[in-house]
XYZ file of C-alpha atoms in Angstrom:
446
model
C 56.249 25.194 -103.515
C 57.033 27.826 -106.127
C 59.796 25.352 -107.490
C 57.535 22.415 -106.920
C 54.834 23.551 -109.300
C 57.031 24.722 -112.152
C 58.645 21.051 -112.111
C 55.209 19.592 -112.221
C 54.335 21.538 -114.544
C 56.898 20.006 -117.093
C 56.281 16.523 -115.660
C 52.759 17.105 -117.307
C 53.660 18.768 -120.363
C 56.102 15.978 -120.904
C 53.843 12.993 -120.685
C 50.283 14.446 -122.126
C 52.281 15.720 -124.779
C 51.196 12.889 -126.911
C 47.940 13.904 -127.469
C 48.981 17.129 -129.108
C 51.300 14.998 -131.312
C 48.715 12.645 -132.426
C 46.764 15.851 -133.858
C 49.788 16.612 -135.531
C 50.278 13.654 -137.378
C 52.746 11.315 -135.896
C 50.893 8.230 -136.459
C 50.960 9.293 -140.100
C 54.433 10.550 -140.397
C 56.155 6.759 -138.455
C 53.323 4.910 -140.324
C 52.065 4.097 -137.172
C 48.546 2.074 -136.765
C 45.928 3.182 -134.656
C 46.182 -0.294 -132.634
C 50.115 0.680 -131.987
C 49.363 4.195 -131.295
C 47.006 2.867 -128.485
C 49.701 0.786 -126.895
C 52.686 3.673 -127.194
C 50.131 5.992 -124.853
C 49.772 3.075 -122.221
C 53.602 2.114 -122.737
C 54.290 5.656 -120.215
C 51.820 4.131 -117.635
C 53.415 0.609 -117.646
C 56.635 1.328 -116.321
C 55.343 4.242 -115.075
C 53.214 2.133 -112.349
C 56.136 -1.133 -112.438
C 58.421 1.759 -110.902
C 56.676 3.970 -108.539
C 57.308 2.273 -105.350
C 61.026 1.299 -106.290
C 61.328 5.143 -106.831
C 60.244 6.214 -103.694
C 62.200 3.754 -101.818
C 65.349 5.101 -103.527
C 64.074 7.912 -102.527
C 64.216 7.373 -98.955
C 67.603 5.979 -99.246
C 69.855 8.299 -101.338
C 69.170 12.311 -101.229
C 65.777 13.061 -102.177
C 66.965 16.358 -103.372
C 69.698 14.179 -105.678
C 66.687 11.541 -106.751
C 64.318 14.172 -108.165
C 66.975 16.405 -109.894
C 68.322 13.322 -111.455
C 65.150 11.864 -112.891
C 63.879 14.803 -114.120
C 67.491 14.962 -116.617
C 66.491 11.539 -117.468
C 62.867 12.154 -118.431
C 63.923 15.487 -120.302
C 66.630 13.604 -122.338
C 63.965 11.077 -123.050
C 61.108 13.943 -124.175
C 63.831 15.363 -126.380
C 64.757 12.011 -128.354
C 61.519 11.327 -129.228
C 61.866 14.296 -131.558
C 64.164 11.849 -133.414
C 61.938 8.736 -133.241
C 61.273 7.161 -136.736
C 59.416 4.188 -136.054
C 57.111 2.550 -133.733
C 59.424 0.690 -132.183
C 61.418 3.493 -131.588
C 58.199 5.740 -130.245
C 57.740 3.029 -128.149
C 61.019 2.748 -126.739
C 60.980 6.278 -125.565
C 57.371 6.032 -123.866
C 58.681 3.133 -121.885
C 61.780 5.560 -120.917
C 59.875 8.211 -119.885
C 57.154 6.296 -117.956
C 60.233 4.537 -115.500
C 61.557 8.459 -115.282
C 58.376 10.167 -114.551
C 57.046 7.611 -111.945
C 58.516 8.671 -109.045
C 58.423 11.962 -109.257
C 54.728 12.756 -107.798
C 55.236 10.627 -104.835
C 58.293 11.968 -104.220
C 57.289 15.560 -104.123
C 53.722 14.171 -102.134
C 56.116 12.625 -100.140
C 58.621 15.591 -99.430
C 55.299 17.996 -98.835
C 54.285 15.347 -96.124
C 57.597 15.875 -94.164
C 57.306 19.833 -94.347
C 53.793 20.636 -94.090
C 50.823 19.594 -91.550
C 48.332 17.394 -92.722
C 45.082 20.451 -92.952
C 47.581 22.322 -94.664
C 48.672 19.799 -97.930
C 45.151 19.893 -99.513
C 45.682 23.955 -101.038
C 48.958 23.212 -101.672
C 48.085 20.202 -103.294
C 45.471 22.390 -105.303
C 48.296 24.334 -106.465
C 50.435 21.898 -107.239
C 47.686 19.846 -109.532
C 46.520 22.939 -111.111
C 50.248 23.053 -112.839
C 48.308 20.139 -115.128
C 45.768 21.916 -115.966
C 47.792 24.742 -116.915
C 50.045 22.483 -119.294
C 46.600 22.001 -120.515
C 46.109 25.427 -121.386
C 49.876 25.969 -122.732
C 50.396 22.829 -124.770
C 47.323 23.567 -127.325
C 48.671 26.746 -128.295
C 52.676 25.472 -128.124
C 51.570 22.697 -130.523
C 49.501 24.899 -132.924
C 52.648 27.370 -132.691
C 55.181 24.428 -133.354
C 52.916 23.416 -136.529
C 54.220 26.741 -138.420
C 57.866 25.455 -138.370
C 57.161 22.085 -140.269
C 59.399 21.538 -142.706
C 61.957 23.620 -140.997
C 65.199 21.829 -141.472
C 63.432 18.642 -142.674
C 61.593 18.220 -139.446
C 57.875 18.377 -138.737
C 56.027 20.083 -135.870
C 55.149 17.669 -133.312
C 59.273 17.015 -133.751
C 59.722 21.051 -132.474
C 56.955 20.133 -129.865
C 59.046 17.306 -128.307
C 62.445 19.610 -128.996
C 60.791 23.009 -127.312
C 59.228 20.934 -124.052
C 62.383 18.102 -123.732
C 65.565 20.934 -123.390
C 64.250 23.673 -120.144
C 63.061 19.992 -118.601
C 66.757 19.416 -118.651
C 67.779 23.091 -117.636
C 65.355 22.685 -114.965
C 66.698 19.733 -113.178
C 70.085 21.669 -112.711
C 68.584 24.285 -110.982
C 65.898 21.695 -109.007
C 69.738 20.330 -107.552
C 70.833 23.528 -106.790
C 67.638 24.947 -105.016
C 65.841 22.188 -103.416
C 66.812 20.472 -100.103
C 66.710 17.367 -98.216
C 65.851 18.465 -94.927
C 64.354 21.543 -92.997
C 68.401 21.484 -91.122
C 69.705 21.643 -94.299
C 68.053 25.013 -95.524
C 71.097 27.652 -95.341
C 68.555 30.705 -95.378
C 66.768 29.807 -92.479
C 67.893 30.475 -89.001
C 68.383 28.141 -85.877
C 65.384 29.575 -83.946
C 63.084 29.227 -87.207
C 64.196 25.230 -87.846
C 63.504 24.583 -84.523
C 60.108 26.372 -84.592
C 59.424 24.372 -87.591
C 60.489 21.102 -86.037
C 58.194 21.995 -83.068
C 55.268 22.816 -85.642
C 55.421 19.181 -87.075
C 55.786 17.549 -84.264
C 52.571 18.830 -82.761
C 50.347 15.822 -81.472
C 53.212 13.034 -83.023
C 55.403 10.881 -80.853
C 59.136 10.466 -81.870
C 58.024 7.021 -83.759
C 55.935 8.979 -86.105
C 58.865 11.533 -87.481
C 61.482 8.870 -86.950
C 63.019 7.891 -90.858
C 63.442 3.833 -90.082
C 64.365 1.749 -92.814
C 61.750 0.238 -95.427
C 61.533 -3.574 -94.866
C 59.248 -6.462 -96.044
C 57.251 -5.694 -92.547
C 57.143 -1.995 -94.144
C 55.567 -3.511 -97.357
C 52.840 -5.886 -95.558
C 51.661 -3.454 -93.089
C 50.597 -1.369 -96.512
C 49.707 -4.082 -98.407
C 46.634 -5.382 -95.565
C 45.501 -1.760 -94.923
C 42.171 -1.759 -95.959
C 42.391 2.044 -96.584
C 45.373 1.627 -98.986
C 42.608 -0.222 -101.166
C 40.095 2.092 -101.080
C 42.182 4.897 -102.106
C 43.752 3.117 -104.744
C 40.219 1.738 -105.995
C 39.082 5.825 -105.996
C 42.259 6.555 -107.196
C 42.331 3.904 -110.420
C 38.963 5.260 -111.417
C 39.415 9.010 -111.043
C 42.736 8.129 -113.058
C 41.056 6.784 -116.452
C 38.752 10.195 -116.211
C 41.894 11.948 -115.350
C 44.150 10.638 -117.885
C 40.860 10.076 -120.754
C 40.965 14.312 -121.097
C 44.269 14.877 -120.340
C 45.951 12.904 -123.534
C 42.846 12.496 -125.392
C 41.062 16.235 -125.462
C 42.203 17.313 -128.905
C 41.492 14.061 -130.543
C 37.948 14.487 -129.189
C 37.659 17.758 -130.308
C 38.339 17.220 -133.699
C 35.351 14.486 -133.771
C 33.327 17.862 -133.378
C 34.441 18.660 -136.543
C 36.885 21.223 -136.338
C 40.064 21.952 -138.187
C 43.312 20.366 -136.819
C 44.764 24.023 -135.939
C 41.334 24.799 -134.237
C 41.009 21.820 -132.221
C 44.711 22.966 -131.165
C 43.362 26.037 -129.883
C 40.223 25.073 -128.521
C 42.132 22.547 -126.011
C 43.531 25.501 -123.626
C 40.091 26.551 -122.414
C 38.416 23.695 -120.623
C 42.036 23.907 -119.230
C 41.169 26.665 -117.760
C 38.137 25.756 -115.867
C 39.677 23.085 -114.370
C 42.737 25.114 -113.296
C 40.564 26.938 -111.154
C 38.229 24.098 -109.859
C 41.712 22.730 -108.933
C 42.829 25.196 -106.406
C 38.958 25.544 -105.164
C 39.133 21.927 -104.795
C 42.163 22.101 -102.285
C 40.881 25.055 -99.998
C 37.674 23.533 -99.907
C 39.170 20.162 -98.372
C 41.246 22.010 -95.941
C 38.167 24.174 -94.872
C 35.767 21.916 -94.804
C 38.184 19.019 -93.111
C 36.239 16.581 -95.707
C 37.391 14.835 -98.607
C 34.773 12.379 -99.505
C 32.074 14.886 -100.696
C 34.390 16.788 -102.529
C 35.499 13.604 -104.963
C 32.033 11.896 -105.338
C 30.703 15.936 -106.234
C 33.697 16.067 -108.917
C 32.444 12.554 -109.884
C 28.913 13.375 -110.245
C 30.007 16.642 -112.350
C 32.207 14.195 -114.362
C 29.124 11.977 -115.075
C 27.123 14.750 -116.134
C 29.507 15.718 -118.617
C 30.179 12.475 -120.351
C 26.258 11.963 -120.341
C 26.104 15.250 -122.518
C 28.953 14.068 -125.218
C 26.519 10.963 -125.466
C 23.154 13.154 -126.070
C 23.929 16.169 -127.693
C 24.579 17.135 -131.098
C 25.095 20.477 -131.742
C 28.885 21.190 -132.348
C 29.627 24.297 -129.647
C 27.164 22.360 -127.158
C 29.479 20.026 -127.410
C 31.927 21.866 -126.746
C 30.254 23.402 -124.073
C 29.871 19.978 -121.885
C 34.071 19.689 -121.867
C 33.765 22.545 -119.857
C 32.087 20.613 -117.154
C 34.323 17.385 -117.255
C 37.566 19.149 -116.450
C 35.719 20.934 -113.464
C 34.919 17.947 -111.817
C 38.165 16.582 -112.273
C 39.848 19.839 -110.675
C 37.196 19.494 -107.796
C 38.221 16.608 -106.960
C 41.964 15.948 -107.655
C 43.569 17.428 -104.543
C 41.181 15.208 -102.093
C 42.001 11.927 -104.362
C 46.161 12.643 -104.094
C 45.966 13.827 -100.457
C 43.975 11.549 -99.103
C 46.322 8.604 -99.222
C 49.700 10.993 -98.462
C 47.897 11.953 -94.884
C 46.350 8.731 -93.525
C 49.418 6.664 -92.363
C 51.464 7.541 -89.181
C 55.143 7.696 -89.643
C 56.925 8.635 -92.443
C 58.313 5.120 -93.727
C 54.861 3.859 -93.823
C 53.559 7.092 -95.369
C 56.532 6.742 -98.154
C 55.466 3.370 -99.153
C 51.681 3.502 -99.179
C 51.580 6.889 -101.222
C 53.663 5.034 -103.719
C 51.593 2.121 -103.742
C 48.370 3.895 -104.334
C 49.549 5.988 -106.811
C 51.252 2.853 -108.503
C 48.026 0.995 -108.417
C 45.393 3.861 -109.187
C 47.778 4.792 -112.178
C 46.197 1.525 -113.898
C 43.459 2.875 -114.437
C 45.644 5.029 -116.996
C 46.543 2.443 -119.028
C 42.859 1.433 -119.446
C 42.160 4.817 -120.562
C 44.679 4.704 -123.048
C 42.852 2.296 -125.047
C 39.218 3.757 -124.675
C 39.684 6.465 -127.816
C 41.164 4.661 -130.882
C 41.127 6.333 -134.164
C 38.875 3.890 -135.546
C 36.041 5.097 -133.404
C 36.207 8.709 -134.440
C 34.208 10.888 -134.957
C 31.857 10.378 -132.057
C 33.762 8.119 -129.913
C 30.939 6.439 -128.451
C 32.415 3.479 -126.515
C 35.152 6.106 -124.633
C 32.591 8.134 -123.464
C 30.293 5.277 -122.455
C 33.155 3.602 -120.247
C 34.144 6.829 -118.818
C 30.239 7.696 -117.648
C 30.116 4.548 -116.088
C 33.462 5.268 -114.323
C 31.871 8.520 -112.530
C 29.307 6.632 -111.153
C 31.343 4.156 -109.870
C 33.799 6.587 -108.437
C 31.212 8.436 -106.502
C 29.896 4.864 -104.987
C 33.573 3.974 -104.029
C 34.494 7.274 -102.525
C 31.268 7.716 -100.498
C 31.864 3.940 -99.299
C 35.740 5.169 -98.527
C 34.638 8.122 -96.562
C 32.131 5.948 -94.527
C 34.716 3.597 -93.556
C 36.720 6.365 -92.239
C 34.173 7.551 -90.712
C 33.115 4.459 -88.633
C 36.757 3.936 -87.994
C 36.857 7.203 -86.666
C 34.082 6.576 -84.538
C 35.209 2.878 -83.309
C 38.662 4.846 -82.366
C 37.196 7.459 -80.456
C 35.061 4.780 -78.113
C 38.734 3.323 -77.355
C 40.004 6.740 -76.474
C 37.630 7.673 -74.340
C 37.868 4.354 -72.594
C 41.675 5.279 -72.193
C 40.348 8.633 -70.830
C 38.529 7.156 -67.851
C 40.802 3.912 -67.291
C 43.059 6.923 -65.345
C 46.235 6.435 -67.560
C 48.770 9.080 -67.125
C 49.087 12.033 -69.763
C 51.796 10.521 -71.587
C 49.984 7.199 -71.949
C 46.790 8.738 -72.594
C 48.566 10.771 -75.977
C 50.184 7.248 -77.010
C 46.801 5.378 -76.489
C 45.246 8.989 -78.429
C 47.711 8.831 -81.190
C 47.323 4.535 -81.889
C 44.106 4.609 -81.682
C 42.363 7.545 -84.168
C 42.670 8.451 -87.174
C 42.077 12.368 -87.666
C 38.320 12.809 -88.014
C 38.391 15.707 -90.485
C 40.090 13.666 -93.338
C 36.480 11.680 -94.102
């Protein structure tokens, strides 16, 4: 987990880094139009969605441990020539690059989590894992007002340094993500025989053999995800809380300076609302585990999202402002570890699992590229249209996830009538934990 969260950590840095850029001036400096600049932000989330799944089914079928390592290089070679981009075309080039890299490298750790941990025990992990974002949040303001003393150094201007400083320990890091990380719990050298076996015990706790068998990912793989209603509704909660997710994440800075503060200020003044949500983050995961219920959690972080956007519409004063990004990133860390985890625990065996993560985080991530184009230049300083959309996003999100969690919830209930008939139908114990096991979906992940 340690390792886990430093890697995701960079994986963040790497792609919101944009944001910090634009502040800096690299629309100015490649004479780059605000239309353009629009389309090199959703550039990352193109390829980024075309190559999730295809990721994770590599995945499954080389080393996982030899998959991650290996795109990581890639997408750290990538941050560091943009440094060196000189034109759109160029810019755009290396967005592309790094969207393909990055995009399966959050299933792929969901996915590894899934196959090590129990399901009530991913959602604080989770919450640690996602609160790595929000602390790139709080470190890449203050790297990018650092990096904008050294323009001019050696010809080159700061958001050049910025790409330069975050692109080279992504590549140190992937050397030691090959060294450290492993494929399998057999496979750990520092752990003993009677501890893997305790561990495979642990997991296999209520599962038949089918469900921690690896089979092979077929077109039969692919349909059963494709006409699961509940792939849907997580990807429909998942596209949503993405265009709030990704409409703070890149564009923060850029909104901050319609407040009226100086470049280096609005720099600054980036790392605290990071903050909040840091925290709201790992409350977010301990709260799903101990409350065994997702659904509230996202449609509260959705209603907290709503207020917030409704208070960059009505107020005026500069700091109050301010103030209401406070609230915005809080209901995103509320309910970020519910929206990832909900998918990465709701499918049986591991093969499905693989696939369906993938897929949900494939399509939600479209709701990134719609965010990209919600904060153009052109409507600075107030941004009215960005803010509008992303209100009416909240309230969308909260209907969608409260509709999710009912479904489960009736499913749930429909599944437990056909247990119970199994229970008095007097099948024997081993057909009554099949009939158990193919028939319910846990109650406490409504």
């Amino acid at each position: 987990m340690p390792l886990f969260c430093i890697f995701y950590f960079t994986d963040h840095l790497d792609r919101a880094n944009i944001g910090n850029a634009m502040l800096g001036g690299i629309h100015k400096d490649l004479n780059i139009a605000p239309s353009q600049l629009s389309i090199v932000i959703s550039a990352f989330y193109i390829t980024y969605i075309l190559f999730e799944v295809p990721s994770n089914i590599m995945l499954t079928r080389t080393s996982p441990v030899l998959w991650l390592s290996l795109i990581m290089a890639v997408w750290g070679t990538v941050t560091l020539t943009m440094a060196f981009s000189s034109n759109f075309e160029g810019l755009l080039t290396c967005r592309l690059l790094l969207g393909a890299a990055e995009s399966g490298y959050i299933p792929g750790i969901l996915y590894q989590m899934s196959c090590v941990y129990k399901p009530r025990e991913l959602s604080l992990r989770i919450g640690c894992l996602f609160c790595m974002a929000s602390l790139s949040g709080i470190v890449s303001g203050p790297l990018a007002y650092a990096t904008s003393f050294l323009d001019g150094k050696r010809g080159l201007h700061g958001w050049q340094y910025l790409f330069i400083i975050e692109g080279v320990p992504t590549i140190l890091l992937s050397v030691i993500s090959y060294i450290c990380l492993f494929d399998t719990i057999d496979s750990v050298s520092w752990l003993t025989d009677e501890q893997k076996e305790i561990q495979h015990l642990r997991l296999a706790e209520g599962k038949s053999d089918a469900d921690n068998r690896q089979e092979p990912i077929t077109f039969k793989t692919l349909w059963l995800v494709l006409t699961d209603w509940k792939m849907w509704m997580f990807s429909m909660v998942y596209i949503l809380s993405a265009i709030n997710i990704t409409s703070i994440g890149v564009f923060i800075p850029t909104i901050i300076d319609g407040f009226g503060f100086p470049v280096l200020t609005s720099q600054l003044l980036t790392a605290p609302p990071a903050l909040v949500s840091t925290f709201m983050v790992i409350l977010g995961g301990a709260l799903a585990d101990r409350c065994k219920a997702r659904a509230p959690l996202v449609m509260a972080g959705f209603v907290l999202i709503g207020i917030g956007y409704l208070l960059l519409l009505t107020l005026h004063n500069t700091w109050a402002l301010y103030g209401s990004l406070f609230i915005i990133p809080a209901g995103i860390g509320l309910q970020a570890p519910a929206v990832v985890g909900w998918s990465s625990i709701n499918f049986p065996d591991i093969t499905t699992r693989a696939v369906a993560v993938a897929a949900v985080v494939m399509i939600g991530n479209g709701g990134s590229i719609v965010a990209s184009f919600l904060y153009p230049l052109v409507d600075a300083p107030h941004y009215h249209f960005g803010n509008s959309f992303n209100l009416v996003v909240s309230v969308l999100g909260c209907l969608f996830s409260g509709l999710t969690g009912y479904l489960l919830y009736r499913e749930n209930c429909r599944r437990d009538r056909v247990t119970s008939i199994a229970n008095d139908s007097g099948l024997s114990l081993e057909e009554e934990k099949a009939t158990v096991r193919n028939n319910k979906i846990n109650n406490y992940l409504v």
